[in-house]
Short mmCIF file of N, CA and C in Angstrom, two decimals:
data_model
loop_
_atom_site.label_atom_id
_atom_site.label_comp_id
_atom_site.label_asym_id
_atom_site.label_seq_id
_atom_site.Cartn_x
_atom_site.Cartn_y
_atom_site.Cartn_z
N ILE A 1 138.18 102.47 119.17
CA ILE A 1 136.87 101.85 119.31
C ILE A 1 136.88 100.75 120.39
N ILE A 2 138.04 100.15 120.62
CA ILE A 2 138.12 99.06 121.60
C ILE A 2 137.70 99.51 123.00
N PRO A 3 138.16 100.67 123.49
CA PRO A 3 137.69 101.09 124.82
C PRO A 3 136.17 101.26 124.89
N LYS A 4 135.56 101.75 123.81
CA LYS A 4 134.10 101.91 123.80
C LYS A 4 133.40 100.55 123.82
N LEU A 5 133.93 99.59 123.06
CA LEU A 5 133.36 98.24 123.08
C LEU A 5 133.47 97.61 124.46
N GLU A 6 134.64 97.77 125.09
CA GLU A 6 134.83 97.19 126.42
C GLU A 6 133.90 97.82 127.44
N ALA A 7 133.71 99.13 127.36
CA ALA A 7 132.78 99.80 128.28
C ALA A 7 131.36 99.31 128.06
N PHE A 8 130.98 99.11 126.80
CA PHE A 8 129.64 98.61 126.49
C PHE A 8 129.45 97.20 127.04
N ILE A 9 130.46 96.35 126.85
CA ILE A 9 130.40 94.98 127.38
C ILE A 9 130.29 95.00 128.90
N ASP A 10 131.05 95.88 129.54
CA ASP A 10 130.99 95.98 131.01
C ASP A 10 129.59 96.36 131.48
N ARG A 11 128.91 97.23 130.73
CA ARG A 11 127.57 97.68 131.12
C ARG A 11 126.47 96.69 130.74
N HIS A 12 126.62 96.02 129.58
CA HIS A 12 125.50 95.25 129.04
C HIS A 12 125.74 93.75 128.90
N GLY A 13 126.96 93.30 129.07
CA GLY A 13 127.25 91.87 128.89
C GLY A 13 127.55 91.53 127.44
N ALA A 14 127.24 90.30 127.06
CA ALA A 14 127.58 89.80 125.72
C ALA A 14 126.98 90.67 124.62
N ILE A 15 127.72 90.77 123.52
CA ILE A 15 127.30 91.63 122.41
C ILE A 15 127.32 90.88 121.08
N ARG A 16 126.67 91.49 120.11
CA ARG A 16 126.71 91.06 118.71
C ARG A 16 127.32 92.23 117.94
N ILE A 17 128.14 91.92 116.95
CA ILE A 17 128.84 92.96 116.21
C ILE A 17 128.51 92.87 114.72
N LEU A 18 128.26 94.03 114.12
CA LEU A 18 128.14 94.14 112.67
C LEU A 18 129.31 94.99 112.21
N GLU A 19 130.18 94.41 111.41
CA GLU A 19 131.36 95.12 110.93
C GLU A 19 131.27 95.30 109.42
N VAL A 20 131.38 96.54 108.98
CA VAL A 20 131.31 96.87 107.56
C VAL A 20 132.71 97.26 107.08
N ILE A 21 133.20 96.56 106.07
CA ILE A 21 134.53 96.85 105.52
C ILE A 21 134.33 97.22 104.06
N GLU A 22 134.34 98.54 103.80
CA GLU A 22 134.11 99.02 102.43
C GLU A 22 135.39 99.04 101.61
N ARG A 23 136.50 99.34 102.26
CA ARG A 23 137.78 99.34 101.56
C ARG A 23 138.88 99.00 102.55
N PHE A 24 140.02 98.63 102.02
CA PHE A 24 141.15 98.27 102.86
C PHE A 24 142.39 98.91 102.27
N ASP A 25 142.99 99.82 103.03
CA ASP A 25 144.16 100.56 102.57
C ASP A 25 145.43 100.13 103.29
N GLY A 26 145.41 98.95 103.88
CA GLY A 26 146.55 98.50 104.66
C GLY A 26 146.23 98.60 106.14
N PHE A 27 147.19 98.25 106.97
CA PHE A 27 146.95 98.29 108.41
C PHE A 27 148.23 98.60 109.15
N ASP A 28 148.04 99.03 110.36
CA ASP A 28 149.12 99.30 111.29
C ASP A 28 149.24 98.04 112.16
N PRO A 29 150.43 97.44 112.24
CA PRO A 29 150.58 96.21 113.05
C PRO A 29 150.08 96.36 114.48
N SER A 30 150.20 97.55 115.06
CA SER A 30 149.73 97.73 116.44
C SER A 30 148.21 97.59 116.51
N THR A 31 147.52 97.96 115.45
CA THR A 31 146.07 97.80 115.41
C THR A 31 145.69 96.33 115.42
N ILE A 32 146.42 95.52 114.67
CA ILE A 32 146.16 94.08 114.65
C ILE A 32 146.41 93.49 116.03
N LEU A 33 147.50 93.90 116.68
CA LEU A 33 147.82 93.40 118.02
C LEU A 33 146.72 93.78 119.01
N ASP A 34 146.25 95.03 118.95
CA ASP A 34 145.17 95.46 119.85
C ASP A 34 143.90 94.64 119.60
N GLY A 35 143.60 94.38 118.34
CA GLY A 35 142.43 93.57 118.01
C GLY A 35 142.54 92.16 118.53
N MET A 36 143.74 91.58 118.42
CA MET A 36 143.94 90.22 118.92
C MET A 36 143.81 90.17 120.44
N LYS A 37 144.33 91.18 121.14
CA LYS A 37 144.20 91.25 122.60
C LYS A 37 142.72 91.32 122.98
N PHE A 38 141.96 92.15 122.26
CA PHE A 38 140.52 92.27 122.53
C PHE A 38 139.84 90.92 122.32
N ASP A 39 140.15 90.26 121.19
CA ASP A 39 139.54 88.97 120.89
C ASP A 39 139.80 87.95 121.99
N LEU A 40 141.02 87.87 122.46
CA LEU A 40 141.36 86.90 123.51
C LEU A 40 140.69 87.24 124.83
N LYS A 41 140.67 88.52 125.18
CA LYS A 41 140.08 88.95 126.44
C LYS A 41 138.55 88.75 126.45
N HIS A 42 137.93 88.93 125.30
CA HIS A 42 136.46 88.92 125.24
C HIS A 42 135.92 87.77 124.41
N LEU A 43 136.63 86.66 124.43
CA LEU A 43 136.24 85.50 123.63
C LEU A 43 134.79 85.09 123.85
N SER A 44 134.33 85.14 125.08
CA SER A 44 132.95 84.71 125.35
C SER A 44 131.97 85.89 125.40
N ASP A 45 132.45 87.10 125.19
CA ASP A 45 131.58 88.28 125.25
C ASP A 45 130.96 88.66 123.91
N VAL A 46 131.49 88.14 122.83
CA VAL A 46 130.93 88.40 121.50
C VAL A 46 130.29 87.10 121.03
N THR A 47 128.97 87.12 120.88
CA THR A 47 128.26 85.89 120.53
C THR A 47 128.03 85.73 119.03
N HIS A 48 127.88 86.85 118.32
CA HIS A 48 127.61 86.83 116.89
C HIS A 48 128.38 87.97 116.22
N ALA A 49 128.85 87.72 115.00
CA ALA A 49 129.50 88.76 114.21
C ALA A 49 129.04 88.64 112.77
N ALA A 50 128.56 89.75 112.23
CA ALA A 50 128.21 89.84 110.82
C ALA A 50 129.26 90.73 110.17
N VAL A 51 129.92 90.22 109.15
CA VAL A 51 130.93 90.99 108.43
C VAL A 51 130.37 91.28 107.04
N VAL A 52 130.33 92.56 106.70
CA VAL A 52 129.77 92.99 105.42
C VAL A 52 130.88 93.59 104.58
N SER A 53 131.14 92.99 103.43
CA SER A 53 132.22 93.47 102.56
C SER A 53 132.09 92.86 101.16
N ASP A 54 132.54 93.62 100.18
CA ASP A 54 132.64 93.10 98.82
C ASP A 54 134.08 92.74 98.47
N ILE A 55 134.98 92.80 99.43
CA ILE A 55 136.39 92.47 99.21
C ILE A 55 136.53 90.95 99.33
N PRO A 56 136.90 90.27 98.24
CA PRO A 56 136.92 88.80 98.25
C PRO A 56 137.77 88.18 99.37
N TRP A 57 138.96 88.70 99.62
CA TRP A 57 139.79 88.07 100.64
C TRP A 57 139.24 88.29 102.04
N VAL A 58 138.49 89.36 102.26
CA VAL A 58 137.87 89.59 103.57
C VAL A 58 136.83 88.50 103.83
N SER A 59 136.04 88.20 102.83
CA SER A 59 135.05 87.13 102.96
C SER A 59 135.72 85.79 103.23
N PHE A 60 136.77 85.51 102.49
CA PHE A 60 137.50 84.25 102.66
C PHE A 60 138.10 84.15 104.06
N MET A 61 138.79 85.19 104.51
CA MET A 61 139.44 85.16 105.82
C MET A 61 138.40 85.08 106.95
N THR A 62 137.30 85.78 106.81
CA THR A 62 136.25 85.72 107.83
C THR A 62 135.68 84.32 107.93
N SER A 63 135.42 83.71 106.79
CA SER A 63 134.89 82.34 106.80
C SER A 63 135.88 81.36 107.43
N ALA A 64 137.16 81.52 107.13
CA ALA A 64 138.19 80.66 107.73
C ALA A 64 138.28 80.90 109.23
N PHE A 65 138.26 82.15 109.64
CA PHE A 65 138.35 82.53 111.04
C PHE A 65 137.16 81.97 111.83
N ALA A 66 135.99 81.94 111.20
CA ALA A 66 134.77 81.47 111.86
C ALA A 66 134.87 80.02 112.29
N THR A 67 135.69 79.23 111.62
CA THR A 67 135.79 77.81 111.95
C THR A 67 136.52 77.56 113.27
N VAL A 68 137.27 78.55 113.75
CA VAL A 68 138.04 78.35 114.98
C VAL A 68 137.60 79.26 116.13
N MET A 69 136.58 80.06 115.91
CA MET A 69 136.13 80.98 116.95
C MET A 69 134.84 80.47 117.61
N PRO A 70 134.69 80.70 118.92
CA PRO A 70 133.50 80.23 119.63
C PRO A 70 132.32 81.21 119.53
N LEU A 71 132.06 81.69 118.33
CA LEU A 71 130.92 82.56 118.11
C LEU A 71 130.34 82.24 116.74
N THR A 72 129.16 82.74 116.49
CA THR A 72 128.52 82.53 115.20
C THR A 72 128.86 83.70 114.30
N MET A 73 129.46 83.40 113.14
CA MET A 73 129.86 84.45 112.20
C MET A 73 129.22 84.18 110.84
N ARG A 74 128.85 85.27 110.18
CA ARG A 74 128.35 85.18 108.81
C ARG A 74 128.92 86.32 108.00
N VAL A 75 129.12 86.07 106.72
CA VAL A 75 129.64 87.07 105.80
C VAL A 75 128.51 87.49 104.85
N PHE A 76 128.41 88.78 104.62
CA PHE A 76 127.41 89.34 103.72
C PHE A 76 128.09 90.29 102.74
N THR A 77 127.54 90.42 101.54
CA THR A 77 128.03 91.41 100.60
C THR A 77 127.37 92.75 100.91
N MET A 78 127.91 93.82 100.33
CA MET A 78 127.38 95.15 100.62
C MET A 78 125.90 95.27 100.25
N ASP A 79 125.48 94.61 99.18
CA ASP A 79 124.07 94.69 98.81
C ASP A 79 123.17 93.84 99.71
N GLN A 80 123.77 93.13 100.66
CA GLN A 80 123.01 92.34 101.64
C GLN A 80 123.01 93.00 103.03
N MET A 81 123.27 94.30 103.07
CA MET A 81 123.35 95.02 104.35
C MET A 81 122.08 94.84 105.18
N ASP A 82 120.91 94.95 104.57
CA ASP A 82 119.66 94.78 105.32
C ASP A 82 119.56 93.38 105.91
N ALA A 83 119.98 92.38 105.15
CA ALA A 83 119.96 90.99 105.65
C ALA A 83 120.94 90.83 106.81
N ALA A 84 122.09 91.48 106.72
CA ALA A 84 123.08 91.41 107.81
C ALA A 84 122.51 92.03 109.08
N ARG A 85 121.87 93.18 108.94
CA ARG A 85 121.26 93.84 110.11
C ARG A 85 120.16 92.97 110.72
N SER A 86 119.33 92.41 109.87
CA SER A 86 118.25 91.54 110.36
C SER A 86 118.82 90.33 111.08
N TRP A 87 119.87 89.73 110.52
CA TRP A 87 120.47 88.54 111.13
C TRP A 87 121.09 88.88 112.49
N ILE A 88 121.82 89.99 112.57
CA ILE A 88 122.51 90.32 113.82
C ILE A 88 121.52 90.73 114.92
N GLU A 89 120.35 91.25 114.52
CA GLU A 89 119.35 91.67 115.50
C GLU A 89 118.37 90.57 115.88
N ALA A 90 118.35 89.48 115.13
CA ALA A 90 117.39 88.40 115.38
C ALA A 90 117.71 87.65 116.67
N PRO A 91 116.69 87.27 117.42
CA PRO A 91 116.94 86.45 118.61
C PRO A 91 117.42 85.06 118.19
N ASP A 92 118.09 84.38 119.08
CA ASP A 92 118.61 83.03 118.76
C ASP A 92 117.53 82.05 118.45
#
């Protein structure tokens, strides 16, 4: 997905992201490394991120991460999907 995001950023500029995490079955360390490289490279290209999940630690980690990132982040539960979409689409 990272190459598609980078191509979109190249064509359109800054983006807003809505990420839905329904379940977590573990991760591949290379995936985390790729994500971190993307984050560092595109620090100013992502202006808003809405994370939607019912997984408690995902909400906690996202909230903690938001305090050190130069973007606006909000966490929503799965039953707040419509609110997350409205928030990510709303003008500043």
